[in-house]
Coordinates of C-alpha atoms in Angstrom, one line a residue:
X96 CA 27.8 -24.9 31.0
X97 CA 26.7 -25.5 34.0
X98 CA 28.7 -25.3 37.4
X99 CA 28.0 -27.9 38.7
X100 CA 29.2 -30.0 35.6
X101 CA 32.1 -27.8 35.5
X102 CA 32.9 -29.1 39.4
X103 CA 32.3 -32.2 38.0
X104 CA 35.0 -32.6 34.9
X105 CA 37.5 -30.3 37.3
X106 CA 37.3 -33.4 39.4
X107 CA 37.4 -35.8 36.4
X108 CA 40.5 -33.7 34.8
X109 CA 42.3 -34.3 38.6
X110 CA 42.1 -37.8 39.2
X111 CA 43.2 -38.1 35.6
X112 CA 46.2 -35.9 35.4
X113 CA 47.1 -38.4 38.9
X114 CA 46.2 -41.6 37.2
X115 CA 48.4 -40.1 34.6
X116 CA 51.0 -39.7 36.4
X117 CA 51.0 -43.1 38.4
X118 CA 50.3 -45.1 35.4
X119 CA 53.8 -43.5 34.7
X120 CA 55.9 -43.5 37.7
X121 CA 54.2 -46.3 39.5
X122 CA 55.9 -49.4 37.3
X123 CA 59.6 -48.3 37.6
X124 CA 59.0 -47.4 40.9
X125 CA 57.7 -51.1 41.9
X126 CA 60.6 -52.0 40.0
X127 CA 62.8 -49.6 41.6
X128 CA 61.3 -51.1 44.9
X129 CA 61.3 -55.0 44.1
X130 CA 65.1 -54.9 43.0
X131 CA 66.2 -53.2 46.1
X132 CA 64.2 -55.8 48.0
X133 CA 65.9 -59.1 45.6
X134 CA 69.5 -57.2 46.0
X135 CA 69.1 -57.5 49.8
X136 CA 68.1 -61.0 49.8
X137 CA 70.6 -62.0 47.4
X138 CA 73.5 -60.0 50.0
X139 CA 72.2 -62.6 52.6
X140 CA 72.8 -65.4 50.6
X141 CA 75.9 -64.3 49.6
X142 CA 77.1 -63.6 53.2
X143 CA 75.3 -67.2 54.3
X144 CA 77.5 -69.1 51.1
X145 CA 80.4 -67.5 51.9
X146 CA 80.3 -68.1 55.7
X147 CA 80.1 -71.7 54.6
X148 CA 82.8 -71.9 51.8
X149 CA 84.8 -70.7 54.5
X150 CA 84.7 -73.3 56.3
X151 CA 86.0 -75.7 53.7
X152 CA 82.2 -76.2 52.3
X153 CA 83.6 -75.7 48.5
X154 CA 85.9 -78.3 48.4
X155 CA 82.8 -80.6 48.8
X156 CA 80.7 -79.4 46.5
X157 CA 82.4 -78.7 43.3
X158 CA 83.3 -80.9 41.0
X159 CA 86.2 -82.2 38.9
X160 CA 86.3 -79.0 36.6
X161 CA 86.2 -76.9 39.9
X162 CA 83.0 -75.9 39.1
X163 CA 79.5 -76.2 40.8
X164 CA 75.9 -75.0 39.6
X165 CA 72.5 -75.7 41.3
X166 CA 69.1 -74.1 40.9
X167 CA 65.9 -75.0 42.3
X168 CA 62.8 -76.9 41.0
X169 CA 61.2 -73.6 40.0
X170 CA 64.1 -72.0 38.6
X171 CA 63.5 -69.3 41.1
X172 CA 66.9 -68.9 41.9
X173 CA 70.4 -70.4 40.8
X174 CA 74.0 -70.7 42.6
X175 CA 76.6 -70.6 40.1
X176 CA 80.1 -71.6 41.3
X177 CA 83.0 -72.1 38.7
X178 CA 87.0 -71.3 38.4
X179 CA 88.6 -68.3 36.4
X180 CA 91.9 -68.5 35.3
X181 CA 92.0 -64.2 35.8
X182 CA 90.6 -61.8 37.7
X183 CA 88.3 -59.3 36.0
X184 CA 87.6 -57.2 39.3
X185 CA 89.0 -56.7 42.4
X186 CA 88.7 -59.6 44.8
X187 CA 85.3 -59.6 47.1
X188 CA 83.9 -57.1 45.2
X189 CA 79.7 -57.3 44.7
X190 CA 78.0 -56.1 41.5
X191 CA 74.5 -56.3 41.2
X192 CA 73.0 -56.8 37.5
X193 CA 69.5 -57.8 36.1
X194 CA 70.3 -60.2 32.9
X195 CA 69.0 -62.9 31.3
X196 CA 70.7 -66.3 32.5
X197 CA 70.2 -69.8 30.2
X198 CA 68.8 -72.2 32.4
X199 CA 68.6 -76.0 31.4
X200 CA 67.5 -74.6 28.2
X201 CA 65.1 -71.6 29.1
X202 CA 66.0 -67.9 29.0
X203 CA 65.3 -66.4 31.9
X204 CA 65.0 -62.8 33.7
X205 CA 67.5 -63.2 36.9
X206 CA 68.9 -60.6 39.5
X207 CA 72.4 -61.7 39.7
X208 CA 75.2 -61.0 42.1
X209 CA 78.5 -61.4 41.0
X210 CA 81.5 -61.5 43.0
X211 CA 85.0 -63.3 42.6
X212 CA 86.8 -64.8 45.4
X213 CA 90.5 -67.2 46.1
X214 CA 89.7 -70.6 47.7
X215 CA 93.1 -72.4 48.2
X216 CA 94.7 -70.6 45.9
X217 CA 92.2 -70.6 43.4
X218 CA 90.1 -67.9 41.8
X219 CA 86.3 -68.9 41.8
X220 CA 83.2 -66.5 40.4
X221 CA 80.5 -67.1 42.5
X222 CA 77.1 -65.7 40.8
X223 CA 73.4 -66.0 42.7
X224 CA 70.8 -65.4 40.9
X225 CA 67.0 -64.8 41.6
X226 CA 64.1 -64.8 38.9
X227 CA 62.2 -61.4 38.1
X228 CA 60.0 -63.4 36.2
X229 CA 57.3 -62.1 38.9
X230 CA 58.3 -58.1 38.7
X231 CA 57.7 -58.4 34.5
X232 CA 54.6 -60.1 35.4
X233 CA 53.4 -57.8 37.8
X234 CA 54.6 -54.8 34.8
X235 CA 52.4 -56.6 32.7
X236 CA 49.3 -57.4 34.4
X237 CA 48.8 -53.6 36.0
X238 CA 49.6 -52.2 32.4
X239 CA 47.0 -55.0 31.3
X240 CA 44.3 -54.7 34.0
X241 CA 45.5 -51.1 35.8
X242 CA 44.5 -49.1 33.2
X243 CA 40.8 -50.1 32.6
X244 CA 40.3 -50.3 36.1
X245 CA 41.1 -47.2 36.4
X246 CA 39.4 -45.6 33.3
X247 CA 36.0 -47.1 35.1
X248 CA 36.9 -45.6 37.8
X249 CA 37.1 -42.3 36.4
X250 CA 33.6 -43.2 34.8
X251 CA 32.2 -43.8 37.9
X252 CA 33.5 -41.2 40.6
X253 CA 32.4 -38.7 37.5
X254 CA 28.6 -39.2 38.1
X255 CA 29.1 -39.2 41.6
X256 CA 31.1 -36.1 41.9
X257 CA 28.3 -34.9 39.4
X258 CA 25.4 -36.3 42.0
X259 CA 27.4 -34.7 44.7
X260 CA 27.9 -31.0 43.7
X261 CA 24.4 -31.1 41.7
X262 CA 23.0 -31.5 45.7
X263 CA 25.6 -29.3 47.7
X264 CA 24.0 -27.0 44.4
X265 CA 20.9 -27.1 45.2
X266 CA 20.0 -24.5 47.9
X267 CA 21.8 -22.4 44.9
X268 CA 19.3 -22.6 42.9
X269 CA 16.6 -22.5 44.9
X270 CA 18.1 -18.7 45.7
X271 CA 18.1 -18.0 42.1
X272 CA 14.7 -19.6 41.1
X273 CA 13.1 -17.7 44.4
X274 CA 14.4 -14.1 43.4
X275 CA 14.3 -14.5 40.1
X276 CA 10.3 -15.4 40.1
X277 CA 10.1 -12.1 42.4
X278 CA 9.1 -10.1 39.7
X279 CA 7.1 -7.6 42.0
X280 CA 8.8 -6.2 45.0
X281 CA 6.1 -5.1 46.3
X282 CA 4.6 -8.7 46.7
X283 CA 7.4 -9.4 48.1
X284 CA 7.9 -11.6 51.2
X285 CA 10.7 -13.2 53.2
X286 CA 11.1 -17.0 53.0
X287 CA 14.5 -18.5 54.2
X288 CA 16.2 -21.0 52.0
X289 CA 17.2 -24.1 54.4
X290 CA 20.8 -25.1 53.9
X291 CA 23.9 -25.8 56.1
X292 CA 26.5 -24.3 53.7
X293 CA 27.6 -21.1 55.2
X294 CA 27.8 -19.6 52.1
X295 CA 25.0 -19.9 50.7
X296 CA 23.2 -19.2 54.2
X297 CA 24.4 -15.9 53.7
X298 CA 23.7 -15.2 50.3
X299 CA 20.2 -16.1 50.9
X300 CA 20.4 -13.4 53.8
X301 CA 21.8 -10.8 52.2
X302 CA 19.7 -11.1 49.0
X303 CA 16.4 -10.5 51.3
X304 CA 17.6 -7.5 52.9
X305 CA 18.1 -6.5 49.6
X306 CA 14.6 -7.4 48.9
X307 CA 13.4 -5.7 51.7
X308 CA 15.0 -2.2 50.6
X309 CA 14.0 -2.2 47.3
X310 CA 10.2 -2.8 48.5
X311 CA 10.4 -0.2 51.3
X312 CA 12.0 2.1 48.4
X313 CA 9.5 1.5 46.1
X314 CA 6.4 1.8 48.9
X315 CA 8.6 5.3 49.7
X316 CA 7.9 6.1 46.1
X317 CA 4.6 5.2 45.5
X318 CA 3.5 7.0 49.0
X319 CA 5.5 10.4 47.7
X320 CA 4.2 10.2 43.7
X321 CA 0.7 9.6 45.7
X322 CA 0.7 12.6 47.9
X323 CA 2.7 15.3 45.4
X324 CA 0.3 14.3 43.2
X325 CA -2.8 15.0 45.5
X326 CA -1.1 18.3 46.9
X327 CA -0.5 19.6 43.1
X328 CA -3.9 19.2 41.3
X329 CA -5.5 21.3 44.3
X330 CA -3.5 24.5 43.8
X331 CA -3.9 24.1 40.1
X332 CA -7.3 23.7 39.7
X333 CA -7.7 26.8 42.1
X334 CA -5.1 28.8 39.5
X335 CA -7.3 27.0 36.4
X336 CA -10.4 28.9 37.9
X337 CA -8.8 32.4 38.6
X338 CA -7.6 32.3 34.7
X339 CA -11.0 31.4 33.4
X340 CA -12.5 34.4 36.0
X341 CA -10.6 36.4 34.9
X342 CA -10.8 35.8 30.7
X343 CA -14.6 35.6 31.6
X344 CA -14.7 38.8 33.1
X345 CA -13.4 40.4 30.1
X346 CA -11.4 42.7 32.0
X347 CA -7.8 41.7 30.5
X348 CA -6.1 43.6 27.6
X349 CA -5.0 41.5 25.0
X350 CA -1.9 41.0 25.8
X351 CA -2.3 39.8 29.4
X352 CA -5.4 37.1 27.5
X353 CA -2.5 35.6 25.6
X354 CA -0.4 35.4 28.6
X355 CA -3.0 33.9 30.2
X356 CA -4.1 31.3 27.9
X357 CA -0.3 30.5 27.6
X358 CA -0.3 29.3 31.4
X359 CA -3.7 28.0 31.0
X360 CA -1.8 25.4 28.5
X361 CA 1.0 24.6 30.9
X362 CA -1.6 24.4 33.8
X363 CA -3.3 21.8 31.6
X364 CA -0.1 19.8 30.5
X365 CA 1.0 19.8 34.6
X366 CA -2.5 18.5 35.1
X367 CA -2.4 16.0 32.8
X368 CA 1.1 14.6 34.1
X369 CA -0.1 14.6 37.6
X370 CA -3.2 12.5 36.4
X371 CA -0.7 10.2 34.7
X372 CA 1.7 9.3 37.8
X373 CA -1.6 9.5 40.6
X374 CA -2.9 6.9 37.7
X375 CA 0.7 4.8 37.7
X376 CA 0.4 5.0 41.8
X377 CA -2.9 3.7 42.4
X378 CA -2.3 1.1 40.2
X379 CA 0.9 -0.4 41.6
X380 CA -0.9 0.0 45.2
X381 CA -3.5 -2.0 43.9
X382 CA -6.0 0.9 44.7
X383 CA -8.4 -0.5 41.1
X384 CA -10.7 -3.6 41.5
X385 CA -10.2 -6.4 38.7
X386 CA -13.9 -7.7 39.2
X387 CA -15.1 -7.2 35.4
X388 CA -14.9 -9.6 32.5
X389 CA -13.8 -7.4 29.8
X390 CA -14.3 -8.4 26.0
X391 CA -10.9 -7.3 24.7
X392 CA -12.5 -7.1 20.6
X393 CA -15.0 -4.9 22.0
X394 CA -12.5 -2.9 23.8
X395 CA -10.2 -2.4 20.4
X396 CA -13.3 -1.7 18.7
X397 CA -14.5 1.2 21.5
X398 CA -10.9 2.2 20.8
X399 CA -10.9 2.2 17.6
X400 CA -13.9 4.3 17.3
X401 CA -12.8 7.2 19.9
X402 CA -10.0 7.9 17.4
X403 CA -11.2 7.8 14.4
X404 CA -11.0 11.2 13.4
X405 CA -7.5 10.8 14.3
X406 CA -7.4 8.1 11.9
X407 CA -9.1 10.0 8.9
X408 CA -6.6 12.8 9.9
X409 CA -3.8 11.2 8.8
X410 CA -5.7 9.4 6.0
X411 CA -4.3 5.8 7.9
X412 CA -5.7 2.5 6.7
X413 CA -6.4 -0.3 9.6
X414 CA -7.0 -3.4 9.4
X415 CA -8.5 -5.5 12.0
X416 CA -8.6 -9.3 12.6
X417 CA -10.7 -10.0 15.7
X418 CA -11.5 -13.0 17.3
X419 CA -13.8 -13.0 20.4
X420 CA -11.9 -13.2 23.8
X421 CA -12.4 -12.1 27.2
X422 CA -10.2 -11.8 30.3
X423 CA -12.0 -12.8 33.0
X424 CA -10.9 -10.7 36.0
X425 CA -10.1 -7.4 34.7
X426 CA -10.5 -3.7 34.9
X427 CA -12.4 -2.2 32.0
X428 CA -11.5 1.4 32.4
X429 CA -7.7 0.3 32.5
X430 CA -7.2 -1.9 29.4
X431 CA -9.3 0.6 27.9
X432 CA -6.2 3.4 28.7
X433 CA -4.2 0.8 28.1
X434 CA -5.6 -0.4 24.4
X435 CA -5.7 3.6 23.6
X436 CA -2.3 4.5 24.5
X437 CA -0.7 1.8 22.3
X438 CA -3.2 2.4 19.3
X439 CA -2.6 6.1 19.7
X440 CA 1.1 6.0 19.3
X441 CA 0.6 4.1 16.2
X442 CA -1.3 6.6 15.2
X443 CA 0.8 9.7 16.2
X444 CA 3.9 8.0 14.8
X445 CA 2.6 6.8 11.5
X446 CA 3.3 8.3 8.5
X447 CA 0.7 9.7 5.9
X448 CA -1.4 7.1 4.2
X449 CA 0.0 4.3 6.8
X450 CA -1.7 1.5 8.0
X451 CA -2.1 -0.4 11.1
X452 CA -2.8 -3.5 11.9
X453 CA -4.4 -5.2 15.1
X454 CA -4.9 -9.3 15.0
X455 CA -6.6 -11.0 18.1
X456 CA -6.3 -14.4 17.9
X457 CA -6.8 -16.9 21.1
X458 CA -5.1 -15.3 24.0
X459 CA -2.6 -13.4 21.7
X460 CA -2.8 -9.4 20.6
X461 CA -0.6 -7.6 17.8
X462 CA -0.9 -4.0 17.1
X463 CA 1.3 -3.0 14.3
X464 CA 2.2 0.1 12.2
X465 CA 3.9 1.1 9.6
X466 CA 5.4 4.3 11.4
X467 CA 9.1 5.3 11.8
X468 CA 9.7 2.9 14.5
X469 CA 12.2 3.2 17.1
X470 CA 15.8 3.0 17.0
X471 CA 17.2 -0.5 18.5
X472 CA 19.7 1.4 21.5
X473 CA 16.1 3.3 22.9
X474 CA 13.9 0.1 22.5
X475 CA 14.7 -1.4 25.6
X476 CA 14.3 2.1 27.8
X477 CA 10.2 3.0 26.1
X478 CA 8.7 2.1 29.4
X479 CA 10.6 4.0 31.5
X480 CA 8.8 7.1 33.0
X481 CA 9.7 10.1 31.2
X482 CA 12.1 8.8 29.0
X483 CA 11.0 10.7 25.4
X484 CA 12.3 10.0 22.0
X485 CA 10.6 12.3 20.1
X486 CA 11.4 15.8 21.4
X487 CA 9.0 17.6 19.1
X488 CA 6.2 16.3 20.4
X489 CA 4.4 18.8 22.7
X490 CA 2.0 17.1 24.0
X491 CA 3.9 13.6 25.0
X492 CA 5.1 13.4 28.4
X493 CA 6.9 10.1 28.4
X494 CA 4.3 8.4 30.8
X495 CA 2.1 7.2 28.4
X496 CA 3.8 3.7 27.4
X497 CA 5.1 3.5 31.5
X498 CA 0.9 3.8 31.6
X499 CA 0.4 0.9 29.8
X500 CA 3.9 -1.2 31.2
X501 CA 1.9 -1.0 34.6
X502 CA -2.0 -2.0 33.4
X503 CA 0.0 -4.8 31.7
X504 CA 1.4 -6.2 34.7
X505 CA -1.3 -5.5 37.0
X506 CA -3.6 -8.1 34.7
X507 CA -0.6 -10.3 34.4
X508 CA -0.2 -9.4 30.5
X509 CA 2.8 -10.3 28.6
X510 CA 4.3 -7.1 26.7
X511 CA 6.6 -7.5 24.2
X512 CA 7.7 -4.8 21.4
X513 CA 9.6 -5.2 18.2
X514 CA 10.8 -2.0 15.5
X515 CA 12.5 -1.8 12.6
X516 CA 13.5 2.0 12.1
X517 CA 11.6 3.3 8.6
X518 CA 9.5 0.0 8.6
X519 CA 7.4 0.0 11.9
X520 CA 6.3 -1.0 15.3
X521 CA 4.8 -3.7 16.8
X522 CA 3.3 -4.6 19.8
X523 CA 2.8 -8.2 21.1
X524 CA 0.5 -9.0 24.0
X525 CA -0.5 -11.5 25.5
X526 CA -3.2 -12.1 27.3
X527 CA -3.8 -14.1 30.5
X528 CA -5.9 -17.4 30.6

């Protein structure tokens, strides 16, 4: 999932755990709220009714059975006046209660205030009332109209707090799709990200030092492989030339000619190592021309022939599907090297009476064999220099498949490799338009 959606329903998830919570607390707290508001009004009236009653005002308004009721055209509120023959509470004594009160016919919610009072010498109940017809209504219509308001609210501030983080996001990604397309350090150049978050300011910062090391590291390397490699191959071809003086001269025993031709084969092997990383080197320093259109059938086919003695050897069957194709900017010599080292491991790790396979089609190239193959832990590390899998091979060096990694990605060719162990290897190129 993406974090920008996550931002996004982490918002949502919020302002609905609060909705939640108001669409709970919020109506008993209006009621809460509106009765303390009625009880207060209803205390003045009570205070204003009794400041009149005493002042004799009772004794004209009640009536024959010492009673007296009135209520207003609305039924809003009532005053209820009427005689008790016993007390039921102490004297002046205000209770508050929210019941329902028959008016003229119609039940109705009421806030009353009861209290009970003597008026020469007789004990009177006086109850005021006001309706909470309004408070059930109010209940009602935010239950009714709250919720869905609020639901497409939720809706709404959803995609916006979506539009909103997808473009405080953005500069993010911009970071990510810039380093992550830097697929050569080397080629590397610097190339701020504008933003105005801090954070990401300095992300972007840091990431291109980081750039900036690796490419000087890897310029370090190239520049030390390059001139180790140089500063080796003179003193061994020297050392080459004093052996084959010397076994030419015919003046060593027998003895000292093996031990000769012993370090003649190490001088070889070091030779051939040094050739293989000066070869890695010039081609990451871009030090070969891609100015050839190379016909990549005719290139197999050249490769094909070079090792077929090889081939008879090991009594190996191939089988070859070639359609025409041609990379237009290319460097013979290299995807020559490049074609040979991969058919030549499928020929050095085949087994007797193998096979392999190599299909062209369109831009795409398969080489496959029916060799050991690899086990699935080292697949992902047979392009690294050095690394070798098959320790009783004398004459492999680890570089050759690093050789062909690096010819691949200098002619912007697509390497992929699949093995089953017992079954076989295959290699998956493809070629550039």
């Amino acid at each position: 999932m993406r974090l920008q959606l996550k931002f996004a329903i982490y918002n949502a998830l919020i302002k609905l755990a609060i909705l939640g919570v108001l669409a709970i607390v919020l109506p008993p707290l209006i009621e809460t709220i509106s009765y303390h508001y009625i009880d207060r009004q209803l205390d003045v009236h009570y205070e204003k009714l009794m400041r009149v009653i005493n002042k004799g005002g009772l004794q004209q308004i009640i009536e024959e059975d010492c009673s007296y009721d009135d209520y207003n055209i609305l039924k809003q509120e009532f005053v209820e006046v009427h005689s008790l023959e016993n007390s039921s509470r102490p004297l002046n004594t205000k209770t508050f209660k929210t019941e329902e009160w028959d008016v003229e016919g119609d039940k109705l919610l009421y806030r009353v205030i009861h209290t009970e009072f003597i008026y020469d010498n007789q004990l009177y109940e006086l109850n005021i009332g006001e309706s909470i017809e309004g408070i059930t209504e109010l209940k009602n219509a935010f239950m009714k109209y709250g919720l869905p308001f609020f639901s497409i609210f939720l809706v709404i501030t959803f995609f916006i707090d979506l539009g909103f983080v997808t473009l405080v996001m953005r500069p993010f990604n911009k970071i990510v799709t810039k380093f992550k397309n830097a697929n050569d350090p080397l080629k590397y150049e610097p190339k701020p990200i504008k933003t105005s978050t801090f954070e990401f300011g300095y992300m972007d910062h840091t990431f291109e030092e980081l750039m900036l090391d690796i490419k000087k590291a890897f310029n370090n390397e190239k520049e030390f492989i390059g001139n180790v490699s140089h500063e080796l191959l003179t003193p061994l071809s020297i050392m080459q030339n004093r052996f084959e003086n010397i076994l030419a001269e015919g003046k060593a025993d027998d003895e000292t000619a093996v031990k000769i031709y012993e370090s003649q084969k190490t001088i070889s092997r070091l030779t051939k190592i040094i050739r293989a990383l000066l070869m890695i080197s010039k081609i990451e320093n871009a030090q070969y021309l891609r100015n050839e259109t190379v016909d990549v059938k005719q290139t197999v086919e050249e490769v094909i022939g070079e090792l077929e003695e090889r081939l008879d050897q090991k009594q190996l069957t191939i089988q070859l599907d070639l359609k025409p194709y041609a990379i237009e900017k290319g460097n013979h010599a290299l995807l020559h090297t490049m074609l040979y080292n991969i058919v030549n491991n499928a020929i050095k790790y085949n087994k007797e009476k193998g096979s392999i396979t190599i299909i062209l089609s369109d831009r795409h190239l398969t080489i496959s064999d029916s060799g050991k193959g690899i086990e699935k832990e080292k697949l992902p590390l047979i392009f690294d220099r050095f690394k070798r899998f098959n320790t009783n091979e004398s004459n492999s060096f680890g570089l050759g498949l690093s050789i062909v990694k690096t010819i691949a990605h200098f002619h912007d060719i697509q390497i992929s490799v699949e093995s089953k162990e017992n079954e076989g290897t295959q290699f998956m190129l493809t070629l550039p338009n």
